[in-house]
PDB file of C-alpha atoms in Angstrom:
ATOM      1  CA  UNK A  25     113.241  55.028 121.006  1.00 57.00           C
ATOM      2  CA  UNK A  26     110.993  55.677 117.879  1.00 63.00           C
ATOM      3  CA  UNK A  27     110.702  52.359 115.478  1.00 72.00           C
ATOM      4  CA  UNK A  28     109.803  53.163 112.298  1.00 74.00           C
ATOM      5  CA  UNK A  29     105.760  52.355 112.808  1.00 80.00           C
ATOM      6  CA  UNK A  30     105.688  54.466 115.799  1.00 82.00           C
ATOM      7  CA  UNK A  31     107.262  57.188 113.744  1.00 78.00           C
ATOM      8  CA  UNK A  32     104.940  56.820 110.881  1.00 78.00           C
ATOM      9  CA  UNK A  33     102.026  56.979 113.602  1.00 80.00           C
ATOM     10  CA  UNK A  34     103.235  60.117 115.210  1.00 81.00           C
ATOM     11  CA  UNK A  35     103.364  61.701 111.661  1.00 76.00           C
ATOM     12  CA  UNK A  36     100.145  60.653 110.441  1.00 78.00           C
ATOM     13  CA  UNK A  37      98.244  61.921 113.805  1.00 83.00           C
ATOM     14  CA  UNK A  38     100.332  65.218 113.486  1.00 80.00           C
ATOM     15  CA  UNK A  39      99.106  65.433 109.388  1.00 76.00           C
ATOM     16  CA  UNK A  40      95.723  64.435 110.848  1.00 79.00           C
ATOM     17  CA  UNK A  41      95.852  67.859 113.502  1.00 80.00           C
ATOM     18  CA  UNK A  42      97.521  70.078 111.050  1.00 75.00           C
ATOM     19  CA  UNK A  43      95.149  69.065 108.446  1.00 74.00           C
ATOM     20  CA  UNK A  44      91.717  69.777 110.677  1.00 76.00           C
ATOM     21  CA  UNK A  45      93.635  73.131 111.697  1.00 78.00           C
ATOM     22  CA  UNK A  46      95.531  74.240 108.233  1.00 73.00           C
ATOM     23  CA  UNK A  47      93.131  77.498 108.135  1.00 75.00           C
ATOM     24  CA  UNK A  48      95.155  78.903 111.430  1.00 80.00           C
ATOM     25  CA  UNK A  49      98.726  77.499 110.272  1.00 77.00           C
ATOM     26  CA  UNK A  50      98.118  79.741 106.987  1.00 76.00           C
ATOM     27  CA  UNK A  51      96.571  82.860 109.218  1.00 82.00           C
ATOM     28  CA  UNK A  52      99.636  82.697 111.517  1.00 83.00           C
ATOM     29  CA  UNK A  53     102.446  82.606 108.644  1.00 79.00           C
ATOM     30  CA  UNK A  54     100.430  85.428 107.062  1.00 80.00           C
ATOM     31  CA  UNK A  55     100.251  87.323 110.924  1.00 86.00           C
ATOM     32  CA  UNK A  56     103.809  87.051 111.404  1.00 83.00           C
ATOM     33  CA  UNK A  57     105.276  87.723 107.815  1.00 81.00           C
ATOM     34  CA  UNK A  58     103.220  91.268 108.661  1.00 84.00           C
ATOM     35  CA  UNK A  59     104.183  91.869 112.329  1.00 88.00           C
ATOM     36  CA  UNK A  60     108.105  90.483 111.440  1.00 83.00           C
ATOM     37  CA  UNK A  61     109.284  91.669 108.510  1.00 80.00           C
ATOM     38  CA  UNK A  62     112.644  91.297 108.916  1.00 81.00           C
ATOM     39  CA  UNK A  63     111.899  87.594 109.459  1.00 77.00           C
ATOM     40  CA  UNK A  64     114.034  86.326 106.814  1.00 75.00           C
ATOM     41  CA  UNK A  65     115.944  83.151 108.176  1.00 77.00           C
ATOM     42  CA  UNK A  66     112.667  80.800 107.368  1.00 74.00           C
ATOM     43  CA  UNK A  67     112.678  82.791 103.481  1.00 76.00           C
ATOM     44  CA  UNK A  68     114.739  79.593 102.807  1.00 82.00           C
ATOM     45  CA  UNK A  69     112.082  76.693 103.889  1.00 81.00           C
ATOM     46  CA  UNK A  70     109.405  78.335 101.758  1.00 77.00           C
ATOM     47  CA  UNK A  71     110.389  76.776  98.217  1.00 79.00           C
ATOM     48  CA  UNK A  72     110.315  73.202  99.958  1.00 82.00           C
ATOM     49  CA  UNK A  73     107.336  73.591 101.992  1.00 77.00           C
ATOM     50  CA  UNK A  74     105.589  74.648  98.867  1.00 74.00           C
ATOM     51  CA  UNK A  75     106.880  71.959  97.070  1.00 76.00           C
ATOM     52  CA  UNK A  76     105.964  69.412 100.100  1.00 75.00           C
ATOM     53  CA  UNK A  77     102.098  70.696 100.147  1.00 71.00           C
ATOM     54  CA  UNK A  78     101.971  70.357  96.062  1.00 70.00           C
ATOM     55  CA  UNK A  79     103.486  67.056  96.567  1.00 71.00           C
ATOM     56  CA  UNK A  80     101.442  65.707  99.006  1.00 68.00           C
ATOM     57  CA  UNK A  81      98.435  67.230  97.319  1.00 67.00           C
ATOM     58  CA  UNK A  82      99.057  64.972  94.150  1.00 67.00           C
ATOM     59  CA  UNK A  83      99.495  62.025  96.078  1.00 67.00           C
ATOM     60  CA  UNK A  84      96.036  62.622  97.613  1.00 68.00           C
ATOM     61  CA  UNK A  85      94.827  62.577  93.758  1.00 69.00           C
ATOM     62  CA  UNK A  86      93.502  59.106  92.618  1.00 73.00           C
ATOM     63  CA  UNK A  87      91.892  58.372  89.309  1.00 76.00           C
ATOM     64  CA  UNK A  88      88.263  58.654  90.617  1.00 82.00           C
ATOM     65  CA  UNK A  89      89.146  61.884  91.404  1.00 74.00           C
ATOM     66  CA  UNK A  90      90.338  62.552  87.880  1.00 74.00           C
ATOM     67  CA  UNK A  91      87.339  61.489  86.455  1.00 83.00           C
ATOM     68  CA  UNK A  92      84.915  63.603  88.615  1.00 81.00           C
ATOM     69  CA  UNK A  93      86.769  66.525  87.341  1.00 76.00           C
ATOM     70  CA  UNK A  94      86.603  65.263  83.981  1.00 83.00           C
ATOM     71  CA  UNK A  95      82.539  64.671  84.378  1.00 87.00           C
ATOM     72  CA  UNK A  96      82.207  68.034  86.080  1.00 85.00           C
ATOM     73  CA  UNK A  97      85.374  69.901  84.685  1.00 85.00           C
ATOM     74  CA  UNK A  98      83.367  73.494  85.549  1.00 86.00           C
ATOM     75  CA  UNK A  99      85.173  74.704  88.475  1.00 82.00           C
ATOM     76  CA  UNK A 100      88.460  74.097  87.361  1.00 78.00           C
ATOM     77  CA  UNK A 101      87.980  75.588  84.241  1.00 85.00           C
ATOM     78  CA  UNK A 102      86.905  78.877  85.746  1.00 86.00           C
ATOM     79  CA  UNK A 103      90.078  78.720  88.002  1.00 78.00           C
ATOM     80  CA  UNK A 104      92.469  78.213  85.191  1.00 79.00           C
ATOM     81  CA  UNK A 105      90.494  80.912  82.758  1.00 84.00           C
ATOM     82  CA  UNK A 106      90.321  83.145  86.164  1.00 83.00           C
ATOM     83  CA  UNK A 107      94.563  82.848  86.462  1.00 78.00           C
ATOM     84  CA  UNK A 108      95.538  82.449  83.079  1.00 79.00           C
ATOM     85  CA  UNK A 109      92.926  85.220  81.143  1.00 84.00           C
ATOM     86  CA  UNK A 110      91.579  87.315  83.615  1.00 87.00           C
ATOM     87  CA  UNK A 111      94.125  88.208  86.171  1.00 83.00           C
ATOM     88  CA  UNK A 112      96.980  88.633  83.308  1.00 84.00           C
ATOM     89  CA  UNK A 113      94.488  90.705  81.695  1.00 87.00           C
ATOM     90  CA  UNK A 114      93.201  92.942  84.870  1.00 87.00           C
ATOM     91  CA  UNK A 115      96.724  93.564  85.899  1.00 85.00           C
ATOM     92  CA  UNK A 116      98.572  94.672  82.504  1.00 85.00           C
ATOM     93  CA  UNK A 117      95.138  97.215  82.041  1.00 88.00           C
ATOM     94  CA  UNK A 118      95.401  98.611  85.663  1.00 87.00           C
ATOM     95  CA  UNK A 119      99.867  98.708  85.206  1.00 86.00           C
ATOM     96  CA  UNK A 120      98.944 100.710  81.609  1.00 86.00           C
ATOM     97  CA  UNK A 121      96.711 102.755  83.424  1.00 89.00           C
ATOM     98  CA  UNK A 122      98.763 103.493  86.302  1.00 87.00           C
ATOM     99  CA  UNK A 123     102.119 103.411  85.413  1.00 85.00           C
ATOM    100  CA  UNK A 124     102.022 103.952  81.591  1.00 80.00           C
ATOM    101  CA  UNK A 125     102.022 101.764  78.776  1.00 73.00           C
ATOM    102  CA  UNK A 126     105.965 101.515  77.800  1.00 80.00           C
ATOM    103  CA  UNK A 127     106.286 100.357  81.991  1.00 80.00           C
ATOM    104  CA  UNK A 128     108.629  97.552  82.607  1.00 81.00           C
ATOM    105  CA  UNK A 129     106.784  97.241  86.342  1.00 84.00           C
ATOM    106  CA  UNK A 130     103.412  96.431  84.425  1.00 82.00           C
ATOM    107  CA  UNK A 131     104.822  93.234  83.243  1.00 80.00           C
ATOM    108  CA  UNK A 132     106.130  92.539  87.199  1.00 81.00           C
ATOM    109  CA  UNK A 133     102.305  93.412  88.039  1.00 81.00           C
ATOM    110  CA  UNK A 134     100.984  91.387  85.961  1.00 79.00           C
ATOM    111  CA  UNK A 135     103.541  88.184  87.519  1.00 76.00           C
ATOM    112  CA  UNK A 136     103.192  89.931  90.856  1.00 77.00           C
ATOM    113  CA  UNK A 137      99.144  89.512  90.493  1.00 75.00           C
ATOM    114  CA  UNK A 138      99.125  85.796  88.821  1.00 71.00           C
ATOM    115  CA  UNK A 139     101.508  83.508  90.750  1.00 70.00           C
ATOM    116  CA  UNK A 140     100.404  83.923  94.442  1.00 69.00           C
ATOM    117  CA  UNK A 141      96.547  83.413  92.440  1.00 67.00           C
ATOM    118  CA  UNK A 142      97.894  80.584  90.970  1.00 65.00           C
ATOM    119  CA  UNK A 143      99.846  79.433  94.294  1.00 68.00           C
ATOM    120  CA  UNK A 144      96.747  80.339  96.378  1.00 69.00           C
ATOM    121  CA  UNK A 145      94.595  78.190  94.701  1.00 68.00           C
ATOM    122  CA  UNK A 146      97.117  74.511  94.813  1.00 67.00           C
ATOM    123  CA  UNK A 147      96.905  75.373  98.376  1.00 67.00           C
ATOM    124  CA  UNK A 148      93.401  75.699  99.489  1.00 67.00           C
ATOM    125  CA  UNK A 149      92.040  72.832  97.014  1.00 68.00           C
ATOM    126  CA  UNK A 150      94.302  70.659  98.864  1.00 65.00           C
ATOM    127  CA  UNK A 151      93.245  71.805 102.237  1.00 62.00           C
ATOM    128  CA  UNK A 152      89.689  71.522 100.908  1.00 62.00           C
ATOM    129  CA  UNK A 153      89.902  68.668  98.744  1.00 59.00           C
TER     130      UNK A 153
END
């Protein structure tokens, strides 16, 4: 029977594995939402698993790390201008291009473009650190 050490053991080797192999984990759910789909019974988990990574990726945050951003705030300042200015921007001039400038879908391009940059991006810092 598991006691509550053991379990916490079991999890944090599993984390451990997971963590040294996250690249394929991503590749794979990418693989089979392409070869499957119809694959729409996990649709459900994907709000909670997203919110479990961003979780778990702020509780890996400590102040030291808030401070080397703030000393060295470069990269994340060219990620947020890169999701909040430049892919808004890109995506409403190639929706006016393509589909006209009075197109309701320009405005879904232009969400359709920025949130999976925006998810994208939570997810591989925290693989990455």
């Amino acid at each position: 029977m598991f006691t509550s050490t053991r379990m916490t053991a079991l999890l944090a080797r599993m984390n451990r594995l997971l963590e040294r192999r996250m690249f394929i984990v991503v590749f794979a759910g990418i693989a089979l939402g392409w070869v499957y789909p119809d694959l729409t019974a996990l649709k459900v988990a994907v709000p909670f698993l997203f919110g479990y990574m961003t979780f778990v990726t702020a509780l890996g945050v400590s102040w030291r790390n808030v401070a080397e951003v703030a000393g060295s705030p470069g990269p994340v300042l060219y990620l947020l201008a890169l999701v909040h200015l430049v892919m808004p921007f890109l995506a409403s001039g190639l929706g006016h291009l393509a589909l006209g400038g009075d197109s309701p879908y320009a405005a879904g391009l232009v969400l359709a473009a920025c949130i999976p940059m925006a998810v994208t991006s939570v997810i591989w810092s925290g693989i990455l650190g």
